[in-house]
Amino acid sequence: MDFKNEKLLRQSATMGSGRARKPNPHFAMVAQTALAVAVIWVFCVLLVHVSHSRRFYADAPLATPLRQYYSNGYLIVSSNGGLNQMRSGICDMVAIARYMNATLVVPQLDNTSLWQDPSKFEDIFDVDHFINSLRDEIEIVKEIPPEMQQIQIQLEMEKHLSMPPRSWSDISYYTDQIAPERLKKNKILHFEKTDNRLANNGPIEMQKLRCKANYNALKFTSPIEKIGSKVVKILRDKGEFLVLHLRYEMDMLAYTGCNEGCSVEEANDLQALRYSVPWWKKKNINSTSTRLQGLCPMTPEETALTLKALGVDRETQIYIAAGNIYGGEKRLASLRAAYPNLVKKEKLLPPYELLPFKNYSSQMAAIDYMVSLESDIFFPTYGGNMATLVEGHRRYLGFKKTIQPNQKALVNLIDKYRKDLNWREFEAGVKKAHANRYGNPVRRRVMPEKPKEEDYFWSNPQECLIL
């Protein structure tokens, strides 16, 4: 949805009838000056409003006042998961630290999970911008001060330092239990995990702080922004483009237990990977049943049919924001046949420009995140962390068009189409199933007793949006 500046309407007033008066030059000069000042003021207000509503990040003022408070201790956090799971977790930890009156240590990133990315926080995000943007909310330091390091070692030896916070917890869990029992007492606390440790709903000021951390403070480093902007320019110079978050990657298929369209050998490889990852708790998964419930990533073939039914033009540029597609180019053949202008960053840029990021999956994902925000349409084929965060960020940027696939309905329609449903009926069914799934303003569904099933805060941060 593009913002358009409203035209300023000028009203002219006529003087009363009667004998013509000689104009007062001093009065005319004052009136002209006042009018000029008013026009400039209105223009500045409009400019500020538009720029704040459209920018990726709002730069923190250099004179942002430092919040004065008595710190209850240092909070160390170890983010877990891929880039976007870590991103949402970091924002939650900012809010938690603020409410516990803690001093936050710059978060540690996950270097041990499946992706084996050794990137540090400062390799992906502008650490100084992060610290300065939030200085009016919490104190953030790059490391524990030397005088506290011995205490940290002692607590670690006594196993009093680290803990995994409880998932989907209200902020009161942290303020009423964790702060007095752990943080105030020991002065240092380490959270071992950050994923989904804060409930979707809470005080309005807490929600706004989560948004501030995500949309203002977490700014990518200059090298990442430079490459991301270059990819966007290359695409934009050729016209409109759609970003396809095609989650048909080996790790996602293994995790979900989905093997639609795979050979027996490929299905066995996926199962072997699933059983080899200890923190993936669900092992025995029925692929057919999972797919019928709409819980599988869409295949390239299913994606092509859906885009065509939704009216996406064949000549549309489609940028694939994903890692290596399982099955490679062979598996992409049907999608490429339907949409020949299929590209990835590896095809748009010379190898030497991507070389600094090549072995860092989170940095590569950051580039895709930037391109996804700037696209005319964003289409995720699975509701994972990147899909939900980009959806919410695009809402924040002005409800930019995001198609949210109704996967359960799509599976049913596609299976019928493969049997006896004609194209006209299939097309009508797909459009009907997505009538209200374009990233429009809506209210989150709240289910206090089932926090895992209610609408995810980060996909629709309504408290931070103008509805």
CSV table of C-alpha atoms in Angstrom, one decimal, residues 1 33 112 167 184 194 233 250 256 289 367 394 459:
chain,number,residue,atom,x,y,z
A,1,MET,CA,0.0,0.0,0.0
A,33,THR,CA,6.1,35.8,5.2
A,112,THR,CA,26.1,-24.3,17.4
A,167,SER,CA,8.0,-20.2,27.2
A,184,LYS,CA,18.7,-9.0,42.3
A,194,THR,CA,15.3,-16.6,23.8
A,233,LYS,CA,18.0,-1.6,-7.2
A,250,MET,CA,16.3,-29.9,3.2
A,256,THR,CA,8.3,-30.8,9.3
A,289,SER,CA,-1.4,-36.4,7.2
A,367,ILE,CA,20.2,-9.8,2.7
A,394,ARG,CA,5.7,-5.0,6.1
A,459,SER,CA,3.2,-11.2,12.4
